[in-house]
Tab-separated table of N, CA and C in Angstrom:
chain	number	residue	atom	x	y	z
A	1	UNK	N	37.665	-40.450	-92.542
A	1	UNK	CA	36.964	-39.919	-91.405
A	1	UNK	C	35.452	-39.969	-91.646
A	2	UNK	N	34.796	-39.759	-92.913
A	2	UNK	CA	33.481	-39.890	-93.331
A	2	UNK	C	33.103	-41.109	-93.032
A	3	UNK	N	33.584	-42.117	-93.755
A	3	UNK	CA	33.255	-43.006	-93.579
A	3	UNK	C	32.862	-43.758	-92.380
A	4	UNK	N	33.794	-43.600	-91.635
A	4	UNK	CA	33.851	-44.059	-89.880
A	4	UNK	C	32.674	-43.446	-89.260
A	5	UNK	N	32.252	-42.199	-89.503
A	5	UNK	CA	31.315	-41.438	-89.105
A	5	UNK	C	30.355	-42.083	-89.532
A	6	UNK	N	30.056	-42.682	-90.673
A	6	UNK	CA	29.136	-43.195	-91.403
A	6	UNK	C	28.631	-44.153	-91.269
A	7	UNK	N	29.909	-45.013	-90.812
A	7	UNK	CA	29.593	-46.899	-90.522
A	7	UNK	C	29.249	-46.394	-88.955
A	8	UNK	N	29.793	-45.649	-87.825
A	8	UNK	CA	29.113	-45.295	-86.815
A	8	UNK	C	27.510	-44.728	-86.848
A	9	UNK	N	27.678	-44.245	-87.692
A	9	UNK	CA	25.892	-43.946	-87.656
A	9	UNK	C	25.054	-45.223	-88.020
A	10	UNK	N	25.505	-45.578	-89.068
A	10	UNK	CA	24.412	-46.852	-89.153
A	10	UNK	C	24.730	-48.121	-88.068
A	11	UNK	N	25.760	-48.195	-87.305
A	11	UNK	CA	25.698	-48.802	-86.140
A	11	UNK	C	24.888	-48.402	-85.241
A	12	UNK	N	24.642	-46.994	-84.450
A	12	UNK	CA	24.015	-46.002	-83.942
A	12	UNK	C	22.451	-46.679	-84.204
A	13	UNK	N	21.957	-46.293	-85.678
A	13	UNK	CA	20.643	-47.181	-86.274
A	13	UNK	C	20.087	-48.501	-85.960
A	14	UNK	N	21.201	-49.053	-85.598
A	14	UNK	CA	20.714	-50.532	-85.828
A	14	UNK	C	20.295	-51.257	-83.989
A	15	UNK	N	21.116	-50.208	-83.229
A	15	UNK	CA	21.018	-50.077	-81.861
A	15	UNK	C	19.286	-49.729	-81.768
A	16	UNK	N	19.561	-48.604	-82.172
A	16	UNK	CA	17.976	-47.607	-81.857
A	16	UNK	C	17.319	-48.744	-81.847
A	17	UNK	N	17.341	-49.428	-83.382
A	17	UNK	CA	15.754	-50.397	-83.790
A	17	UNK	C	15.968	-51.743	-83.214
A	18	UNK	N	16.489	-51.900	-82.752
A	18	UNK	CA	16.889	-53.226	-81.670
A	18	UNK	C	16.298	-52.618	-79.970
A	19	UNK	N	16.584	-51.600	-79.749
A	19	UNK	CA	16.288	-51.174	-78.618
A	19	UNK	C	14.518	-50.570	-78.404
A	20	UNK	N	14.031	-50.609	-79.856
A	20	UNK	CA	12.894	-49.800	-80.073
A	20	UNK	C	11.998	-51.141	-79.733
A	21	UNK	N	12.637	-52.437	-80.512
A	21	UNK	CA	11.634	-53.391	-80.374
A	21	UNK	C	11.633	-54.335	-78.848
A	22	UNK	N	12.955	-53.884	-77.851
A	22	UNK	CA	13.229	-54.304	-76.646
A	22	UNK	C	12.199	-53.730	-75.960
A	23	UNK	N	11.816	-52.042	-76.018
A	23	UNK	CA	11.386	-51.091	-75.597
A	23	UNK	C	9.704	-51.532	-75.178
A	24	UNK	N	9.034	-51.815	-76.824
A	24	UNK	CA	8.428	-52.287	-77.476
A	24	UNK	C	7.478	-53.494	-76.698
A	25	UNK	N	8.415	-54.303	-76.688
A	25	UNK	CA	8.052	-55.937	-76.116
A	25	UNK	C	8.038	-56.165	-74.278
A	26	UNK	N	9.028	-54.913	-73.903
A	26	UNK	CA	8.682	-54.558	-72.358
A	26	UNK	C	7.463	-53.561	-72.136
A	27	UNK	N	7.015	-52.762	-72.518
A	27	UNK	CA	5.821	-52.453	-72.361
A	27	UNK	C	4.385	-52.983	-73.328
A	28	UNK	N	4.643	-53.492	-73.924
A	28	UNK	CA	3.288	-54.736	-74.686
A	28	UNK	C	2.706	-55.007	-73.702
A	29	UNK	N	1.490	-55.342	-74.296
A	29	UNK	CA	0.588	-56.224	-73.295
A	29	UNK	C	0.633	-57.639	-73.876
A	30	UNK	N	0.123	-58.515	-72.887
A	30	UNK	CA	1.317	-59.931	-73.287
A	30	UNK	C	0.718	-60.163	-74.393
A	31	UNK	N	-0.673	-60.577	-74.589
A	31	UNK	CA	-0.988	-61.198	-76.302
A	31	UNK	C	0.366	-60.486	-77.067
A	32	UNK	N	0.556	-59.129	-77.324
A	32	UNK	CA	1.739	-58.594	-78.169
A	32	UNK	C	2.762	-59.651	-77.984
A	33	UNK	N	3.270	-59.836	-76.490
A	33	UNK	CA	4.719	-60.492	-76.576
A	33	UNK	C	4.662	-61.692	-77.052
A	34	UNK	N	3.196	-62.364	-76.272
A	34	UNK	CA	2.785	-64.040	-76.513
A	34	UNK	C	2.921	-64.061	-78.337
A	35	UNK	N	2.611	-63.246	-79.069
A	35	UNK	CA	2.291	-63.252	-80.623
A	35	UNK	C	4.094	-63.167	-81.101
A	36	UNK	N	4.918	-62.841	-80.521
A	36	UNK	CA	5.870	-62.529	-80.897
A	36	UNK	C	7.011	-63.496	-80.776
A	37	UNK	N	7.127	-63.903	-79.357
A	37	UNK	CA	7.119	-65.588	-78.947
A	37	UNK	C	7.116	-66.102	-80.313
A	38	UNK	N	5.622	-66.454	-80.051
A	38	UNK	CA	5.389	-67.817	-80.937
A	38	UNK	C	5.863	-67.826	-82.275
A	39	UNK	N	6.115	-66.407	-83.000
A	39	UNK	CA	6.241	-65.989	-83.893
A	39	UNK	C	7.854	-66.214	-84.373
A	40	UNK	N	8.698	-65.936	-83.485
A	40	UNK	CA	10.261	-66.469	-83.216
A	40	UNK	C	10.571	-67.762	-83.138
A	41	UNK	N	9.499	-68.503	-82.331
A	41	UNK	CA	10.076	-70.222	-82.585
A	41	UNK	C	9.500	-70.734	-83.439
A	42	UNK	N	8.362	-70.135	-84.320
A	42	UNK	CA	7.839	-70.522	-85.634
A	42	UNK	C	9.360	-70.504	-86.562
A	43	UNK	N	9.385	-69.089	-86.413
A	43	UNK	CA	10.765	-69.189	-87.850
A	43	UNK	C	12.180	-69.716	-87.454
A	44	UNK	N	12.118	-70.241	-86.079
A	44	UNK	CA	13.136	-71.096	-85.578
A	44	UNK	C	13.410	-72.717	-86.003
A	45	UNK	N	12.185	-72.565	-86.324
A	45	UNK	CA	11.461	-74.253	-86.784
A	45	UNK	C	11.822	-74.143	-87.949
A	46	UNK	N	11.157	-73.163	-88.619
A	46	UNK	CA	11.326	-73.036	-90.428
A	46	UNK	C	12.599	-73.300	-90.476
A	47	UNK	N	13.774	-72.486	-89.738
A	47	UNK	CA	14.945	-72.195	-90.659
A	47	UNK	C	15.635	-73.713	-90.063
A	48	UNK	N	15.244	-74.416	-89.282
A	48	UNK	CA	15.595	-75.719	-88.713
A	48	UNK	C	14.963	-76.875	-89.676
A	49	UNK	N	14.185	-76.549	-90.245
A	49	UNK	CA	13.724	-77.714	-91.625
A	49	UNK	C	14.598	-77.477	-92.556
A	50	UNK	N	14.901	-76.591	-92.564
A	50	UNK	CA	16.435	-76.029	-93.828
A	50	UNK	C	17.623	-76.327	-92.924
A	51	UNK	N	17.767	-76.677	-91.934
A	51	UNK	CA	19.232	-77.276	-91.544
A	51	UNK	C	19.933	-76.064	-91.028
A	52	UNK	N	19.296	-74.888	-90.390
A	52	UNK	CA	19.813	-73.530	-90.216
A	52	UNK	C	19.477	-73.646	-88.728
A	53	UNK	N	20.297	-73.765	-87.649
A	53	UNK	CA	19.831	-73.936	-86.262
A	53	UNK	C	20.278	-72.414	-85.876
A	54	UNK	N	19.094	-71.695	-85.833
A	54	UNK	CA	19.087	-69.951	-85.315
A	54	UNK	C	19.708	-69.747	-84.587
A	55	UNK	N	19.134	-70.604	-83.226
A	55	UNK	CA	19.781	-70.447	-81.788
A	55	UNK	C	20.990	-70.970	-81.600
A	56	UNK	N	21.590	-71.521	-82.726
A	56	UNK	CA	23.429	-71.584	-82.732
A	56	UNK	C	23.717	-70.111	-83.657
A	57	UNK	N	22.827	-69.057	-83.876
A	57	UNK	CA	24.202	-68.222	-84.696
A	57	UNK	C	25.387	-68.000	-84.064
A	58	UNK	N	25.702	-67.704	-83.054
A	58	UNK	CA	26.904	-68.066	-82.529
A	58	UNK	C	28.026	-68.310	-83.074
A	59	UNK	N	27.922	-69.548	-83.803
A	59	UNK	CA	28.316	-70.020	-83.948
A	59	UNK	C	28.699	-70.448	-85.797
A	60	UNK	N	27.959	-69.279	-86.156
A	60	UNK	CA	27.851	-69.374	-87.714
A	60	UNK	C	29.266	-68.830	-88.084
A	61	UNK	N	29.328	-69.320	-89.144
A	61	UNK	CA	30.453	-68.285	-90.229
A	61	UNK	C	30.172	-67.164	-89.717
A	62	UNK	N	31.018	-65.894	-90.205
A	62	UNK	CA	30.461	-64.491	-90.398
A	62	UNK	C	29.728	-64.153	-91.398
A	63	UNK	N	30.311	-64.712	-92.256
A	63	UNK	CA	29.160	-64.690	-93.520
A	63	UNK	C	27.984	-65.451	-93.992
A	64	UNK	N	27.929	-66.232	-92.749
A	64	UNK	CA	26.830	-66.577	-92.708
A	64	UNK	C	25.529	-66.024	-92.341
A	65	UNK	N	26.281	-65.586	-91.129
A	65	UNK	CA	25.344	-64.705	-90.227
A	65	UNK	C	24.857	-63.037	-91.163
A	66	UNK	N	25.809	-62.699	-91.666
A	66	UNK	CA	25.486	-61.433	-92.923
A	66	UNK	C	24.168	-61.986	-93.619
A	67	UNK	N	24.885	-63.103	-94.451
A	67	UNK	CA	23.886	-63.550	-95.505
A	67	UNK	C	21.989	-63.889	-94.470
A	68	UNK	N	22.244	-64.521	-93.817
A	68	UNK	CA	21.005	-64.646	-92.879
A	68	UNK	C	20.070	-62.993	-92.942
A	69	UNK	N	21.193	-62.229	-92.253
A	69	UNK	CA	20.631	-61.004	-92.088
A	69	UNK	C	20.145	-60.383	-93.121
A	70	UNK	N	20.788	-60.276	-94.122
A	70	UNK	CA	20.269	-59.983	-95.596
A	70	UNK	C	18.943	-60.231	-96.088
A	71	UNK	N	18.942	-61.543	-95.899
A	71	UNK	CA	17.831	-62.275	-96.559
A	71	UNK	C	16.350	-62.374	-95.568
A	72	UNK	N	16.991	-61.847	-93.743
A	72	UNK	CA	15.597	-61.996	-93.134
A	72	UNK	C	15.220	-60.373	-93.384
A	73	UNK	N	15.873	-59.775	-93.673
A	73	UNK	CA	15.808	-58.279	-94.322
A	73	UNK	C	14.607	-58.023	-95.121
A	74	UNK	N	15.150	-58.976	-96.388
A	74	UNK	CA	14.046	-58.977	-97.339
A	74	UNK	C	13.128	-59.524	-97.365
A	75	UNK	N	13.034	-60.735	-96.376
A	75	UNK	CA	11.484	-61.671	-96.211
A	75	UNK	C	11.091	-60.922	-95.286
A	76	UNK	N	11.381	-59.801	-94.153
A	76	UNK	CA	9.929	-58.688	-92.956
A	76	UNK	C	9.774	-57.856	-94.207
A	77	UNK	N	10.443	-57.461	-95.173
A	77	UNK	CA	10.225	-56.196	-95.843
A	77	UNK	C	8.732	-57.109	-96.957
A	78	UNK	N	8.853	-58.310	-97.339
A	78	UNK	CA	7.745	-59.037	-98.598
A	78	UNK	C	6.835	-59.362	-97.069
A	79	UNK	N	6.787	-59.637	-96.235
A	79	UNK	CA	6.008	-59.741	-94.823
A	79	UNK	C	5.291	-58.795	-94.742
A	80	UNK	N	5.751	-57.500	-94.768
A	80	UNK	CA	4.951	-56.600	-94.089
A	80	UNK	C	4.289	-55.919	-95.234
A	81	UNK	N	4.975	-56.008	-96.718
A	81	UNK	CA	4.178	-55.734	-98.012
A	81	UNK	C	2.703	-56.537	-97.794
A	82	UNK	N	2.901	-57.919	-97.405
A	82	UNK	CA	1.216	-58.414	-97.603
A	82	UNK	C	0.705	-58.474	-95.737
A	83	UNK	N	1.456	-57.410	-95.244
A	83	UNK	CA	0.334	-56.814	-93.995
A	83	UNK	C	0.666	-58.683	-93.261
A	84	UNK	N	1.700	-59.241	-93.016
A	84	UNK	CA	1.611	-60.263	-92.375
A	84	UNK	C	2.718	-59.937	-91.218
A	85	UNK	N	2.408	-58.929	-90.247
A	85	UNK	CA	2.810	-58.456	-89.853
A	85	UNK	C	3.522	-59.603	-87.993
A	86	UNK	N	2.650	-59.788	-87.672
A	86	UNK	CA	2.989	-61.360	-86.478
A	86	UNK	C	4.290	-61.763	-86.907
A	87	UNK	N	4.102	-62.236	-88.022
A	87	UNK	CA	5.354	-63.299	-88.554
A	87	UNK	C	6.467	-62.350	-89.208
A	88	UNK	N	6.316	-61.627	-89.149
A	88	UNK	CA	7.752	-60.431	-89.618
A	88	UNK	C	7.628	-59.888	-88.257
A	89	UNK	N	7.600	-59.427	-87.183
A	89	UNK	CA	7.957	-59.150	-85.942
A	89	UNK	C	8.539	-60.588	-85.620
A	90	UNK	N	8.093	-61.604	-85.920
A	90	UNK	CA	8.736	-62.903	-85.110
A	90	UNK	C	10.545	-62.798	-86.132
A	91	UNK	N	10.483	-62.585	-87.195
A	91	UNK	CA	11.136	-62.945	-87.717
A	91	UNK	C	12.504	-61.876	-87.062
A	92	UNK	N	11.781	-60.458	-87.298
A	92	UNK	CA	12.546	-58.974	-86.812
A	92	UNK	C	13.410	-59.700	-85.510
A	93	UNK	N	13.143	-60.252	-84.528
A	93	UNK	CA	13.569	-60.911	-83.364
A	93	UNK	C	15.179	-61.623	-83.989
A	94	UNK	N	14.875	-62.431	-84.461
A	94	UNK	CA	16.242	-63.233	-85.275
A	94	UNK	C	17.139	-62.284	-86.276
A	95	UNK	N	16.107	-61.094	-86.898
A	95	UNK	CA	17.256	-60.296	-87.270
A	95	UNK	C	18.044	-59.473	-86.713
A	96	UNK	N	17.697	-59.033	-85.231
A	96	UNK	CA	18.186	-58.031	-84.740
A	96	UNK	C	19.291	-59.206	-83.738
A	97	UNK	N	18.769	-60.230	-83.889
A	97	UNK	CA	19.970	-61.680	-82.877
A	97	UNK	C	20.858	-61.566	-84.222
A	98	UNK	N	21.027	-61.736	-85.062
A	98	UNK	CA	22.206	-62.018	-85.858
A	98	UNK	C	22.938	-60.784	-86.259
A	99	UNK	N	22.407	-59.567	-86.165
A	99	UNK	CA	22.978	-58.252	-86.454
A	99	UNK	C	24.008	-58.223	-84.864
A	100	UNK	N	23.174	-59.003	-83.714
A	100	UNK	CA	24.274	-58.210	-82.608
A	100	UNK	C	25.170	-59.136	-82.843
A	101	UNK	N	25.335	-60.269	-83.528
A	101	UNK	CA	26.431	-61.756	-83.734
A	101	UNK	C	27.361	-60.778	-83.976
A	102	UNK	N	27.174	-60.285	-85.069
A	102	UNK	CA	28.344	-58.941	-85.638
A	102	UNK	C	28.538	-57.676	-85.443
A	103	UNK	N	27.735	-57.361	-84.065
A	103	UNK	CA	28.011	-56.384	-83.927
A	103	UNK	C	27.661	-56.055	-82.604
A	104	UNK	N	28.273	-56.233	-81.569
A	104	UNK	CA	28.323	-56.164	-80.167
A	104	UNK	C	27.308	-55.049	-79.352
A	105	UNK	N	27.216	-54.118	-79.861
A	105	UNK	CA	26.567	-53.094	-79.209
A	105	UNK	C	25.461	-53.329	-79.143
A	106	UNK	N	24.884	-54.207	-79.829
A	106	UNK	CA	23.681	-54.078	-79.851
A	106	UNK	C	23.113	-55.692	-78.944
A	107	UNK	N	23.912	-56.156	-78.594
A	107	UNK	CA	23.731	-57.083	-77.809
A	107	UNK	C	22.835	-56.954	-76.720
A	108	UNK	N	22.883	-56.300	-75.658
A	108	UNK	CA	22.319	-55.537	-74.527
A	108	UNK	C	20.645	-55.344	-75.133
A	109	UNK	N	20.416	-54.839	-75.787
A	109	UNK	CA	19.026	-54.846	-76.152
A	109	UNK	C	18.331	-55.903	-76.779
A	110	UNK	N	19.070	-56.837	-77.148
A	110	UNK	CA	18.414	-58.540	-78.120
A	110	UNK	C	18.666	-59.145	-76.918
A	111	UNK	N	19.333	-59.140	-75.724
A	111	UNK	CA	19.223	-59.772	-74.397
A	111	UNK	C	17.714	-59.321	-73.744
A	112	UNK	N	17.798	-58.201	-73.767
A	112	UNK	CA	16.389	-58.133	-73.195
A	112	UNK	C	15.058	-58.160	-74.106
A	113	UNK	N	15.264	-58.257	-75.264
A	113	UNK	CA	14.311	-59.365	-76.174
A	113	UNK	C	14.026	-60.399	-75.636
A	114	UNK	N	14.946	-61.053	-75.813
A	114	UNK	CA	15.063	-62.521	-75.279
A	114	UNK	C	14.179	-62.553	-73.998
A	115	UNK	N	15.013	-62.226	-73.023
A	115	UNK	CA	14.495	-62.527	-71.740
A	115	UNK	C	12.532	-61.708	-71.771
A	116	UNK	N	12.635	-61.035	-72.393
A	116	UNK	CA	11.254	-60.696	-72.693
A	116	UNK	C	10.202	-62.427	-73.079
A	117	UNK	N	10.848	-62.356	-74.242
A	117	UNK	CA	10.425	-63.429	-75.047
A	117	UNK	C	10.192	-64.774	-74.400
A	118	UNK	N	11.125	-65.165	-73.243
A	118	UNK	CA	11.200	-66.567	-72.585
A	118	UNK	C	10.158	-66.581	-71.487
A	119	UNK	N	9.771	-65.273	-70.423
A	119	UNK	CA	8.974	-64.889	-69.831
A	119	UNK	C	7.796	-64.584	-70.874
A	120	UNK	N	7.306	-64.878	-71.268
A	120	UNK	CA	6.041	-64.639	-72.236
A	120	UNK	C	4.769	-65.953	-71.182
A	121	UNK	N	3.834	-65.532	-71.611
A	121	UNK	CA	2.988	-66.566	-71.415
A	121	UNK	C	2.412	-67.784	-71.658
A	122	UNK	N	1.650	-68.501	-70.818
A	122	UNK	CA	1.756	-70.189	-71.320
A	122	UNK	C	1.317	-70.690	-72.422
A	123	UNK	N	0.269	-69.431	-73.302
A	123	UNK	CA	0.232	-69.898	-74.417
A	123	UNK	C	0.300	-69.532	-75.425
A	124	UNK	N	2.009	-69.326	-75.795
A	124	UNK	CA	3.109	-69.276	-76.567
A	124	UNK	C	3.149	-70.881	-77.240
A	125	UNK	N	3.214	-71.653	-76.356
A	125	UNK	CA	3.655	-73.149	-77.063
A	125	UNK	C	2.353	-73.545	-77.986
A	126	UNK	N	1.429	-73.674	-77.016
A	126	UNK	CA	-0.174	-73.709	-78.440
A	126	UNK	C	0.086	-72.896	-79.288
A	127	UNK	N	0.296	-71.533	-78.962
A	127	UNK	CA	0.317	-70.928	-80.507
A	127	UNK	C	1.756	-71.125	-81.495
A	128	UNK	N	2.924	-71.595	-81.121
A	128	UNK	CA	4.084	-71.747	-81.821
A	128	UNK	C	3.745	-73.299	-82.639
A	129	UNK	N	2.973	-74.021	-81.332
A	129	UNK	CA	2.954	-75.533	-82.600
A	129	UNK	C	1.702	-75.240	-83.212
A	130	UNK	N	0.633	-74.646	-83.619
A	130	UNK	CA	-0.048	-74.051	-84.294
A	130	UNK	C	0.579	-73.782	-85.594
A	131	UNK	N	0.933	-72.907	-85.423
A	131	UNK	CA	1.867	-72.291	-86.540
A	131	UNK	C	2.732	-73.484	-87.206
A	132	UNK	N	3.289	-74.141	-86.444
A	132	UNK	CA	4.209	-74.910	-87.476
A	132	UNK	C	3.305	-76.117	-87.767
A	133	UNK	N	2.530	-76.619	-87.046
A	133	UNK	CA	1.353	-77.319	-87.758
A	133	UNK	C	1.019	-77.054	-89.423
A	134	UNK	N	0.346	-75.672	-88.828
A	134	UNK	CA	0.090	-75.509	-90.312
A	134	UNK	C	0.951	-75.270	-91.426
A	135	UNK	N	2.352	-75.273	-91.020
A	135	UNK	CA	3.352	-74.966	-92.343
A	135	UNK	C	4.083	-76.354	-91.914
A	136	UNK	N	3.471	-77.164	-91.714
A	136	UNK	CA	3.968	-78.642	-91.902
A	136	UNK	C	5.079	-78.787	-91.607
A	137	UNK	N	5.519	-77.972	-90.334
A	137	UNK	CA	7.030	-78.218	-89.801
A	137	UNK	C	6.844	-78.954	-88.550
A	138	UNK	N	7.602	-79.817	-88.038
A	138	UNK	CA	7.920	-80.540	-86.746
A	138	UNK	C	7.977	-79.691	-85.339
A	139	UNK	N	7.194	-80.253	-84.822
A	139	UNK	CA	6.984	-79.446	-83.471
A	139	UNK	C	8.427	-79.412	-82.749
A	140	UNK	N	9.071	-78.027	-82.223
A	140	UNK	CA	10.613	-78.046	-81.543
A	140	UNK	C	10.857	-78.054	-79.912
A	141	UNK	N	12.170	-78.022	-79.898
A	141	UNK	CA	12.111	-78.240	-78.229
A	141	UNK	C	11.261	-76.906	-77.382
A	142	UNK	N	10.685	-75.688	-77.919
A	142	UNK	CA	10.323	-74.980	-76.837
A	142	UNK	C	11.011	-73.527	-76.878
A	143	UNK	N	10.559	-73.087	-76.603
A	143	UNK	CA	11.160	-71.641	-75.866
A	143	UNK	C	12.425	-71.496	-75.929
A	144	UNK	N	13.184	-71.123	-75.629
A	144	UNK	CA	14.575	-71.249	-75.321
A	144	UNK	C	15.565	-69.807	-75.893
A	145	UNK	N	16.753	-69.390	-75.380
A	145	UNK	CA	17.370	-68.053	-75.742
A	145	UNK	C	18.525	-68.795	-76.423
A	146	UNK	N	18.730	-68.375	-77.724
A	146	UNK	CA	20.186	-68.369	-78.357
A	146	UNK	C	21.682	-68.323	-77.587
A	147	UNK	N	22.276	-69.416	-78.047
A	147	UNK	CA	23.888	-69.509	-77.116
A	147	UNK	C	24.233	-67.674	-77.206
A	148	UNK	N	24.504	-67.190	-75.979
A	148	UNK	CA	25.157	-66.056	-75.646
A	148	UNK	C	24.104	-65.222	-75.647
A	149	UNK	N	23.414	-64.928	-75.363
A	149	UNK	CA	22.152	-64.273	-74.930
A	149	UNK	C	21.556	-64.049	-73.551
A	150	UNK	N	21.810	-64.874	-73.043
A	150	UNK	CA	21.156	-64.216	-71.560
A	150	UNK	C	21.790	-63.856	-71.178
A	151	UNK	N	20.814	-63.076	-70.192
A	151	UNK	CA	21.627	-62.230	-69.530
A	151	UNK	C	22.549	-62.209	-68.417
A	152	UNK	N	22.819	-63.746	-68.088
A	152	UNK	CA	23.950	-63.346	-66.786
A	152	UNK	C	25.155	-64.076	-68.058
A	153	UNK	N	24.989	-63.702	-69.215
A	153	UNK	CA	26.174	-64.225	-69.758
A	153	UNK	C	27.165	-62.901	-69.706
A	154	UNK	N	28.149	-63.021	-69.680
A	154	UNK	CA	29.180	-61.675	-68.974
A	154	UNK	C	29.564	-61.340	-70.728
A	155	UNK	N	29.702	-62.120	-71.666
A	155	UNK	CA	30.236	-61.456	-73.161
A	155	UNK	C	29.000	-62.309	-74.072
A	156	UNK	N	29.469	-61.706	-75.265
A	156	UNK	CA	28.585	-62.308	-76.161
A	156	UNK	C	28.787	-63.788	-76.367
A	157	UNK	N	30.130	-64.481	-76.345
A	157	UNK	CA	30.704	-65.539	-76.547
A	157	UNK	C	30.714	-66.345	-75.749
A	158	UNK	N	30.384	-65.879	-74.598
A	158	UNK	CA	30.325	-66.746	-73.274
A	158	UNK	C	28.797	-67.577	-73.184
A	159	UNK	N	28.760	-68.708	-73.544
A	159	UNK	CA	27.826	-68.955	-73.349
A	159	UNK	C	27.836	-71.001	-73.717
């Protein structure tokens, strides 16, 4: 019974801070969202030079999608140690998309990330190929929301 209580609470948690940064990115003023944008298809690019296509988690293992989460865990936490704060909010975006992969509830609020994020302003794309300019990654298709993410998708899977 503890336990259940327990794994419910930190489900409970993971809602809040998914919903905090939905919250967050709907009342920003756009530079905030535009920085956040660009900041998401930056590390969309990165993890796509490594052969990791984000916007399919979907479609990952489960343990894939864990291990992802894990590890973008610890790169916002060494992010925000050296105050590089842009690029760990971009990143926070993909962690809170692969936490709802596994965990449904929290879906509803990384949807309206998203749709935050796609409505952003026009210059999101200058500043996303910027960014991967300078980390010598290949400019990508653009903007775009992860399979099962928008919002007229009726389940997470539907998409």
């Amino acid at each position: 019974m503890f336990s259940t209580w327990n794994q419910e609470k930190a489900i409970a948690t993971l809602v809040d801070e998914a919903q905090s940064l939905a919250d967050k990115l709907a009342s920003a003023k756009p530079h905030i969202v535009d920085s956040h944008a660009a900041a998401a298809q930056f590390w969309a690019a990165s993890y796509l030079a490594l052969g990791q296509n984000l916007y399919d988690l979907i479609a990952w293992k489960p343990a894939a999608v864990t291990r992802f989460a894990s590890t973008a865990q610890t790169k916002i936490a060494a992010l925000r140690k050296k105050r590089e704060y842009d690029s760990s909010d971009g990143l926070a975006i993909w962690l809170h998309t692969a936490r709802a992969v596994t965990e449904p509830r929290i879906t509803p609020a990384v949807r309206q990330i998203w749709q935050d994020i796609l409505a952003a302003g026009p210059n999101v794309e200058a500043m996303a190929h910027d960014l991967m300019q300078d980390a010598g990654l290949p400019l990508d298709e653009g903007r775009r929301i992860p399979l099962g993410f928008r919002v007229e998708d009726g389940s997470l899977n539907s998409d």
